[in-house]
């Protein structure tokens, strides 16, 4: 099966009340860990590449790795650009084999965001085959590759703007800000995690049958924070998005849930543990093999226990 865009994945996910996991990929072990998990769960999956990942691993290597995973698993896999910040970057990815892109104009004014997102949609939609486009309205707190938004600047999505944005741009899905944020420090210790489900509800009323995307959806799994800290790491208290909230969002209009930090954490925990337990090891296949297994375990857990996409391939 060739790479697919996100259209049919989202149509079915919306109808059946689950979400597709969008996991960030940077190297072979991550691609393998994620796709082995998706295979074990017979789940569709989105592999997403940030500008930073593209710089680190190079476009061609990542595309070939994803193609290899496709051949290996025969699953519906969508290759998506995460947080594209310019028309040129989106065009490069579309021309270079990606089946979906995000244009993140959330730091721009509404009018500038509309203009940039429409330009990307016009190009992506006239491409053969059709490339899907994700836009963003509202600002998440935290650090992204191309977008750096401080807590004070974080701004929930205004439901009054979504219809006009979607109509004028032609975007295929929309990322919204309802209280999630990027990275491992989403809520301060002692703070009670809270998502604005009322905004999600209102957005989905304004946009019937339209797929919504949640960024910054790692839960900062405490078992891995513990392993990191028991093995020489120093991660301060970190609180992520509770998995039951993600489960709830997946039953609503949210069709794509972005997870990266939980994978980074699992990978780092397993390598730290491995190094601590085997100070004599110096074959990268030993600790990277463990890291790959840790990624697989986390992704399988997310698919089975949080997203609900098991058996939907
Ligand atoms: O939202 C951003 C993703 O976690 C990717 O992070 O830009 O450091 O690759 P990155
Ligand atoms: P996390 O940092 O919560 O994993 O979010 C990842 C993300 O939104 C990628 O676009
Ligand atoms: Zn993101």
Short mmCIF file of N, CA, C and O in Angstrom, two decimals, residues 12 16 18 20 41-44 76 308-313:
data_model
loop_
_atom_site.label_atom_id
_atom_site.label_comp_id
_atom_site.label_asym_id
_atom_site.label_seq_id
_atom_site.Cartn_x
_atom_site.Cartn_y
_atom_site.Cartn_z
N UNK A 12 -13.04 8.17 9.14
CA UNK A 12 -13.44 7.00 9.93
C UNK A 12 -13.26 7.27 11.43
O UNK A 12 -14.13 6.89 12.23
N UNK A 16 -16.25 6.95 14.12
CA UNK A 16 -16.23 5.87 15.10
C UNK A 16 -15.70 6.29 16.48
O UNK A 16 -15.54 5.47 17.38
N UNK A 18 -12.68 7.64 17.64
CA UNK A 18 -11.31 7.41 18.14
C UNK A 18 -10.38 8.43 17.49
O UNK A 18 -10.84 9.29 16.70
N UNK A 20 -6.30 9.21 15.69
CA UNK A 20 -5.07 8.64 15.13
C UNK A 20 -3.89 9.27 15.88
O UNK A 20 -3.84 10.49 16.07
N UNK A 41 -0.85 -3.56 16.85
CA UNK A 41 -2.23 -3.16 17.16
C UNK A 41 -3.11 -3.08 15.93
O UNK A 41 -4.28 -2.71 16.02
N UNK A 42 -2.52 -3.37 14.75
CA UNK A 42 -3.25 -3.22 13.47
C UNK A 42 -3.93 -1.85 13.40
O UNK A 42 -5.13 -1.74 13.12
N UNK A 43 -3.12 -0.81 13.63
CA UNK A 43 -3.65 0.55 13.69
C UNK A 43 -3.05 1.43 12.59
O UNK A 43 -1.86 1.33 12.29
N UNK A 44 -3.87 2.34 12.04
CA UNK A 44 -3.29 3.36 11.15
C UNK A 44 -2.41 4.29 11.99
O UNK A 44 -2.63 4.40 13.21
N UNK A 76 -1.78 1.51 6.80
CA UNK A 76 -2.01 2.87 6.32
C UNK A 76 -1.12 3.84 7.12
O UNK A 76 -1.33 4.02 8.32
N UNK A 308 -7.59 4.57 20.97
CA UNK A 308 -8.71 3.73 20.54
C UNK A 308 -8.64 3.30 19.09
O UNK A 308 -9.65 2.92 18.50
N UNK A 309 -7.45 3.35 18.48
CA UNK A 309 -7.35 3.05 17.04
C UNK A 309 -6.92 1.61 16.75
O UNK A 309 -6.65 1.28 15.60
N UNK A 310 -6.86 0.76 17.78
CA UNK A 310 -6.49 -0.64 17.55
C UNK A 310 -7.49 -1.29 16.61
O UNK A 310 -8.70 -1.08 16.73
N UNK A 311 -6.96 -2.07 15.67
CA UNK A 311 -7.82 -2.81 14.76
C UNK A 311 -8.47 -1.98 13.66
O UNK A 311 -9.32 -2.48 12.93
N UNK A 312 -8.08 -0.70 13.53
CA UNK A 312 -8.74 0.17 12.55
C UNK A 312 -7.93 0.34 11.26
O UNK A 312 -8.27 1.20 10.43
N UNK A 313 -6.87 -0.43 11.10
CA UNK A 313 -6.03 -0.29 9.88
C UNK A 313 -6.78 -0.79 8.65
O UNK A 313 -7.61 -1.68 8.76
#
